[in-house]
Amino acid sequence: QECCKKWQDHGAAVVIRIHGPGARTPHHLTLAHQACAVVTDEAFVEPFSLYNQRIFSTCNASKIPCWSVDGSTTVPPNLKLRLVKRDELDLKFTGVPAKAWLWEKQTENERKTHVYGATRQGHLTAPDLNVRLPENFIRCLDDKKDDIFFNQVMPLKSWRQDPPTSFNEKGIFTVEELNSITNIKTWVMTSWPGTDISVSPAKQTHGSGTAARQRWKNFCNDGLKHYAKRRNQIVLPHAVSRISCYLNLGI
């Protein structure tokens, strides 16, 4: 919710397409055929890695440049590893360390440079856009005048439904519709078909950048000074930063 709103405020056209029962048409693959370039997350577990493989295959067949970005690491693996094979489905590297601490040692200098570059020098700050698209860009499109290809891929009438009060059978949301859901966890548990309601949501963690920064701030202020002595005490969950769940998703 938070990330989509920031991108829209920046001037980008943001559309949220959620796959679910009755909404599994691979529109992202159809769009990839006509894209100038494709950037995707570099997932490492199924079923997400399968999505990537299909995107790579589509781009390869259409000769569309495709980049995968691992948002959970500060040092891109290809700075240290040698790419020995890239087929349409996967990447193969040589030199991958067997232990995480070995990778930490290998990337120590680069990691510091990248972190400082992002936090102090704004290397990852999105540049101003020459053309800013209006909010609700998709709902502003005209069936008769606007992009025929886009209308064939995702009929514009699908975007003109009333904001969802339950699961939108098309799985399609504007930023405003997504942010109109005040409690995502409750919404998923009560309105998302196929949800395993026997598994309760993690009430102690909110998946936003704001929540991540607040958790990190709390740890630095209160937990860091005791970290060395308390980090392995399972009865003290706040003795560690609990920030990996955010870093893992690149938040």
Short mmCIF file of N, CA, C and O in Angstrom, two decimals, residues 66-145:
data_model
loop_
_atom_site.label_atom_id
_atom_site.label_comp_id
_atom_site.label_asym_id
_atom_site.label_seq_id
_atom_site.Cartn_x
_atom_site.Cartn_y
_atom_site.Cartn_z
N CYS A 66 15.59 -7.84 -20.32
CA CYS A 66 14.97 -8.16 -19.02
C CYS A 66 16.04 -8.17 -17.95
O CYS A 66 17.08 -8.82 -18.10
N TRP A 67 15.79 -7.45 -16.87
CA TRP A 67 16.70 -7.42 -15.73
C TRP A 67 15.96 -7.93 -14.49
O TRP A 67 14.82 -7.54 -14.23
N SER A 68 16.62 -8.78 -13.74
CA SER A 68 16.08 -9.21 -12.45
C SER A 68 16.90 -8.55 -11.35
O SER A 68 18.13 -8.50 -11.43
N VAL A 69 16.23 -8.04 -10.35
CA VAL A 69 16.86 -7.29 -9.27
C VAL A 69 16.60 -8.00 -7.95
O VAL A 69 15.44 -8.25 -7.59
N ASP A 70 17.66 -8.33 -7.25
CA ASP A 70 17.52 -8.94 -5.92
C ASP A 70 17.44 -7.82 -4.90
O ASP A 70 18.45 -7.25 -4.50
N GLY A 71 16.22 -7.48 -4.50
CA GLY A 71 16.03 -6.39 -3.56
C GLY A 71 16.45 -6.70 -2.15
O GLY A 71 16.46 -5.83 -1.28
N SER A 72 16.83 -7.95 -1.88
CA SER A 72 17.20 -8.32 -0.52
C SER A 72 18.71 -8.28 -0.28
O SER A 72 19.17 -8.63 0.80
N THR A 73 19.49 -7.85 -1.26
CA THR A 73 20.93 -7.79 -1.07
C THR A 73 21.44 -6.41 -1.43
O THR A 73 20.90 -5.74 -2.31
N THR A 74 22.48 -5.98 -0.77
CA THR A 74 23.05 -4.66 -1.06
C THR A 74 24.18 -4.75 -2.10
O THR A 74 24.58 -3.74 -2.66
N VAL A 75 24.68 -5.95 -2.33
CA VAL A 75 25.74 -6.15 -3.31
C VAL A 75 25.23 -7.13 -4.38
O VAL A 75 25.00 -8.30 -4.08
N PRO A 76 25.02 -6.69 -5.61
CA PRO A 76 24.56 -7.60 -6.67
C PRO A 76 25.51 -8.77 -6.83
O PRO A 76 26.73 -8.58 -6.90
N PRO A 77 25.00 -9.98 -6.87
CA PRO A 77 25.88 -11.16 -6.96
C PRO A 77 26.83 -11.13 -8.15
O PRO A 77 27.96 -11.61 -8.06
N ASN A 78 26.40 -10.52 -9.28
CA ASN A 78 27.27 -10.56 -10.45
C ASN A 78 28.49 -9.66 -10.32
O ASN A 78 29.35 -9.65 -11.20
N LEU A 79 28.59 -8.89 -9.23
CA LEU A 79 29.81 -8.15 -8.99
C LEU A 79 30.93 -9.05 -8.48
O LEU A 79 32.11 -8.73 -8.61
N LYS A 80 30.55 -10.18 -7.89
CA LYS A 80 31.53 -11.08 -7.30
C LYS A 80 31.55 -12.46 -7.96
O LYS A 80 32.57 -13.14 -7.94
N LEU A 81 30.43 -12.85 -8.53
CA LEU A 81 30.33 -14.18 -9.12
C LEU A 81 30.43 -14.09 -10.64
O LEU A 81 30.16 -13.06 -11.23
N ARG A 82 30.81 -15.18 -11.25
CA ARG A 82 30.93 -15.21 -12.70
C ARG A 82 29.75 -15.95 -13.30
O ARG A 82 29.46 -17.10 -12.95
N LEU A 83 29.05 -15.28 -14.20
CA LEU A 83 27.91 -15.88 -14.87
C LEU A 83 28.43 -16.88 -15.90
O LEU A 83 29.14 -16.53 -16.84
N VAL A 84 28.09 -18.15 -15.72
CA VAL A 84 28.56 -19.18 -16.64
C VAL A 84 27.48 -19.61 -17.61
O VAL A 84 27.77 -20.18 -18.66
N LYS A 85 26.22 -19.32 -17.28
CA LYS A 85 25.14 -19.74 -18.17
C LYS A 85 23.89 -18.94 -17.87
O LYS A 85 23.54 -18.71 -16.73
N ARG A 86 23.26 -18.46 -18.92
CA ARG A 86 21.95 -17.86 -18.75
C ARG A 86 21.06 -18.41 -19.86
O ARG A 86 21.25 -18.09 -21.03
N ASP A 87 20.14 -19.25 -19.48
CA ASP A 87 19.19 -19.73 -20.46
C ASP A 87 17.89 -18.96 -20.26
O ASP A 87 17.83 -18.01 -19.48
N GLU A 88 16.87 -19.35 -20.96
CA GLU A 88 15.63 -18.59 -20.90
C GLU A 88 14.90 -18.75 -19.59
O GLU A 88 13.95 -18.03 -19.30
N LEU A 89 15.35 -19.70 -18.75
CA LEU A 89 14.63 -19.97 -17.52
C LEU A 89 15.41 -19.62 -16.26
O LEU A 89 14.81 -19.41 -15.22
N ASP A 90 16.72 -19.56 -16.31
CA ASP A 90 17.45 -19.39 -15.06
C ASP A 90 18.85 -18.85 -15.31
O ASP A 90 19.34 -18.83 -16.43
N LEU A 91 19.48 -18.42 -14.21
CA LEU A 91 20.86 -17.94 -14.23
C LEU A 91 21.74 -18.95 -13.51
O LEU A 91 21.34 -19.52 -12.50
N LYS A 92 22.95 -19.15 -14.01
CA LYS A 92 23.89 -20.07 -13.39
C LYS A 92 25.21 -19.33 -13.14
O LYS A 92 25.78 -18.76 -14.07
N PHE A 93 25.65 -19.33 -11.87
CA PHE A 93 26.90 -18.66 -11.50
C PHE A 93 27.89 -19.67 -10.96
O PHE A 93 27.53 -20.72 -10.43
N THR A 94 29.16 -19.31 -11.05
CA THR A 94 30.21 -20.09 -10.41
C THR A 94 30.84 -19.23 -9.32
O THR A 94 30.86 -18.00 -9.42
N GLY A 95 31.37 -19.88 -8.28
CA GLY A 95 31.99 -19.15 -7.19
C GLY A 95 31.06 -18.83 -6.05
O GLY A 95 31.40 -18.05 -5.15
N VAL A 96 29.87 -19.43 -6.04
CA VAL A 96 28.90 -19.17 -4.97
C VAL A 96 29.42 -19.78 -3.67
O VAL A 96 29.71 -20.98 -3.61
N PRO A 97 29.60 -18.97 -2.61
CA PRO A 97 30.14 -19.50 -1.36
C PRO A 97 29.15 -20.45 -0.67
O PRO A 97 27.93 -20.30 -0.81
N ALA A 98 29.69 -21.40 0.06
CA ALA A 98 28.84 -22.39 0.72
C ALA A 98 28.24 -21.86 2.01
O ALA A 98 27.25 -22.40 2.50
N LYS A 99 28.83 -20.82 2.58
CA LYS A 99 28.36 -20.28 3.84
C LYS A 99 28.06 -18.79 3.70
O LYS A 99 28.76 -18.07 2.98
N ALA A 100 27.05 -18.32 4.43
CA ALA A 100 26.66 -16.91 4.36
C ALA A 100 27.78 -16.01 4.86
O ALA A 100 28.00 -14.92 4.32
N TRP A 101 28.53 -16.45 5.88
CA TRP A 101 29.58 -15.59 6.43
C TRP A 101 30.72 -15.41 5.43
O TRP A 101 31.41 -14.37 5.45
N LEU A 102 30.92 -16.38 4.54
CA LEU A 102 31.95 -16.23 3.51
C LEU A 102 31.56 -15.14 2.51
O LEU A 102 32.39 -14.33 2.09
N TRP A 103 30.27 -15.12 2.17
CA TRP A 103 29.78 -14.06 1.27
C TRP A 103 29.90 -12.70 1.96
O TRP A 103 30.24 -11.70 1.34
N GLU A 104 29.64 -12.67 3.26
CA GLU A 104 29.75 -11.43 4.02
C GLU A 104 31.17 -10.89 3.96
O GLU A 104 31.39 -9.69 3.75
N LYS A 105 32.14 -11.78 4.12
CA LYS A 105 33.54 -11.36 4.08
C LYS A 105 33.93 -10.88 2.67
O LYS A 105 34.64 -9.88 2.51
N GLN A 106 33.45 -11.57 1.66
CA GLN A 106 33.80 -11.22 0.28
C GLN A 106 33.23 -9.86 -0.13
O GLN A 106 33.80 -9.18 -0.98
N THR A 107 32.12 -9.50 0.45
CA THR A 107 31.42 -8.29 -0.01
C THR A 107 31.47 -7.14 0.98
O THR A 107 30.77 -6.14 0.82
N GLU A 108 32.32 -7.26 2.00
CA GLU A 108 32.32 -6.26 3.07
C GLU A 108 32.56 -4.84 2.55
O GLU A 108 31.81 -3.91 2.87
N ASN A 109 33.58 -4.65 1.74
CA ASN A 109 33.89 -3.30 1.24
C ASN A 109 32.80 -2.78 0.32
O ASN A 109 32.39 -1.62 0.41
N GLU A 110 32.35 -3.63 -0.60
CA GLU A 110 31.30 -3.22 -1.52
C GLU A 110 30.00 -2.91 -0.79
O GLU A 110 29.28 -1.99 -1.14
N ARG A 111 29.70 -3.70 0.23
CA ARG A 111 28.45 -3.52 0.96
C ARG A 111 28.41 -2.15 1.63
O ARG A 111 27.40 -1.44 1.57
N LYS A 112 29.51 -1.78 2.24
CA LYS A 112 29.57 -0.47 2.90
C LYS A 112 29.40 0.66 1.88
O LYS A 112 28.67 1.63 2.11
N THR A 113 30.05 0.51 0.74
CA THR A 113 29.94 1.53 -0.32
C THR A 113 28.51 1.66 -0.81
O THR A 113 27.99 2.77 -0.99
N HIS A 114 27.85 0.54 -1.02
CA HIS A 114 26.48 0.55 -1.53
C HIS A 114 25.50 1.11 -0.51
O HIS A 114 24.58 1.86 -0.86
N VAL A 115 25.68 0.74 0.75
CA VAL A 115 24.77 1.22 1.80
C VAL A 115 24.91 2.73 1.96
O VAL A 115 23.91 3.46 2.02
N TYR A 116 26.15 3.21 2.01
CA TYR A 116 26.37 4.65 2.14
C TYR A 116 25.87 5.39 0.90
O TYR A 116 25.33 6.49 0.98
N GLY A 117 26.05 4.77 -0.26
CA GLY A 117 25.59 5.39 -1.48
C GLY A 117 24.08 5.58 -1.50
O GLY A 117 23.56 6.60 -1.95
N ALA A 118 23.37 4.58 -0.97
CA ALA A 118 21.91 4.65 -0.95
C ALA A 118 21.40 5.58 0.14
O ALA A 118 20.48 6.38 -0.09
N THR A 119 22.01 5.52 1.33
CA THR A 119 21.48 6.27 2.47
C THR A 119 22.00 7.70 2.56
O THR A 119 21.29 8.59 3.04
N ARG A 120 23.23 7.92 2.09
CA ARG A 120 23.83 9.25 2.24
C ARG A 120 23.90 10.04 0.94
O ARG A 120 23.88 11.28 0.97
N GLN A 121 24.01 9.32 -0.17
CA GLN A 121 24.20 10.00 -1.45
C GLN A 121 23.02 9.87 -2.40
O GLN A 121 23.05 10.44 -3.49
N GLY A 122 21.99 9.14 -1.99
CA GLY A 122 20.78 9.06 -2.79
C GLY A 122 20.91 8.33 -4.10
O GLY A 122 20.21 8.64 -5.07
N HIS A 123 21.79 7.31 -4.16
CA HIS A 123 21.99 6.58 -5.40
C HIS A 123 20.72 5.88 -5.88
O HIS A 123 20.55 5.66 -7.08
N LEU A 124 19.85 5.50 -4.95
CA LEU A 124 18.63 4.78 -5.33
C LEU A 124 17.40 5.67 -5.35
O LEU A 124 16.28 5.19 -5.53
N THR A 125 17.61 6.96 -5.18
CA THR A 125 16.47 7.89 -5.21
C THR A 125 15.97 8.03 -6.65
O THR A 125 16.74 8.30 -7.56
N ALA A 126 14.68 7.82 -6.83
CA ALA A 126 14.11 7.88 -8.18
C ALA A 126 14.21 9.29 -8.74
O ALA A 126 13.87 10.26 -8.06
N PRO A 127 14.67 9.45 -9.97
CA PRO A 127 14.78 10.80 -10.57
C PRO A 127 13.40 11.36 -10.88
O PRO A 127 12.42 10.62 -11.02
N ASP A 128 13.33 12.67 -10.99
CA ASP A 128 12.08 13.30 -11.38
C ASP A 128 11.69 12.85 -12.79
O ASP A 128 12.55 12.65 -13.66
N LEU A 129 10.41 12.67 -13.01
CA LEU A 129 9.93 12.22 -14.31
C LEU A 129 9.65 13.41 -15.22
O LEU A 129 9.11 14.42 -14.78
N ASN A 130 10.01 13.28 -16.47
CA ASN A 130 9.73 14.34 -17.44
C ASN A 130 8.23 14.43 -17.73
O ASN A 130 7.70 15.51 -17.97
N VAL A 131 7.57 13.29 -17.71
CA VAL A 131 6.12 13.24 -17.92
C VAL A 131 5.50 12.55 -16.72
O VAL A 131 5.80 11.39 -16.44
N ARG A 132 4.66 13.27 -16.02
CA ARG A 132 3.97 12.71 -14.85
C ARG A 132 2.56 12.31 -15.25
O ARG A 132 1.82 13.11 -15.82
N LEU A 133 2.20 11.09 -14.95
CA LEU A 133 0.86 10.61 -15.26
C LEU A 133 -0.07 10.92 -14.10
O LEU A 133 0.34 10.93 -12.93
N PRO A 134 -1.35 11.18 -14.39
CA PRO A 134 -2.29 11.55 -13.33
C PRO A 134 -2.66 10.35 -12.46
O PRO A 134 -2.47 9.19 -12.86
N GLU A 135 -3.15 10.64 -11.28
CA GLU A 135 -3.65 9.58 -10.41
C GLU A 135 -4.80 8.86 -11.11
O GLU A 135 -5.53 9.44 -11.91
N ASN A 136 -4.97 7.58 -10.77
CA ASN A 136 -6.02 6.77 -11.40
C ASN A 136 -5.90 6.81 -12.92
O ASN A 136 -6.91 6.88 -13.63
N PHE A 137 -4.67 6.76 -13.40
CA PHE A 137 -4.42 6.86 -14.83
C PHE A 137 -5.26 5.86 -15.63
O PHE A 137 -5.84 6.19 -16.66
N ILE A 138 -5.33 4.63 -15.14
CA ILE A 138 -6.04 3.59 -15.88
C ILE A 138 -7.53 3.89 -15.98
O ILE A 138 -8.16 3.69 -17.01
N ARG A 139 -8.10 4.43 -14.92
CA ARG A 139 -9.54 4.74 -14.96
C ARG A 139 -9.82 5.98 -15.82
O ARG A 139 -10.96 6.24 -16.17
N CYS A 140 -8.78 6.74 -16.14
CA CYS A 140 -8.97 7.92 -16.97
C CYS A 140 -8.92 7.59 -18.47
O CYS A 140 -9.24 8.44 -19.30
N LEU A 141 -8.48 6.37 -18.80
CA LEU A 141 -8.37 6.01 -20.20
C LEU A 141 -9.74 5.97 -20.87
O LEU A 141 -10.74 5.62 -20.25
N ASP A 142 -9.76 6.30 -22.13
CA ASP A 142 -10.98 6.31 -22.91
C ASP A 142 -11.00 5.07 -23.80
O ASP A 142 -10.08 4.84 -24.59
N ASP A 143 -12.06 4.27 -23.67
CA ASP A 143 -12.15 3.04 -24.47
C ASP A 143 -11.96 3.29 -25.95
O ASP A 143 -11.39 2.48 -26.68
N LYS A 144 -12.44 4.40 -26.44
CA LYS A 144 -12.46 4.64 -27.88
C LYS A 144 -11.19 5.32 -28.38
O LYS A 144 -10.85 5.20 -29.54
N LYS A 145 -10.51 6.05 -27.51
CA LYS A 145 -9.40 6.87 -27.97
C LYS A 145 -8.03 6.34 -27.58
O LYS A 145 -7.05 6.62 -28.24
#
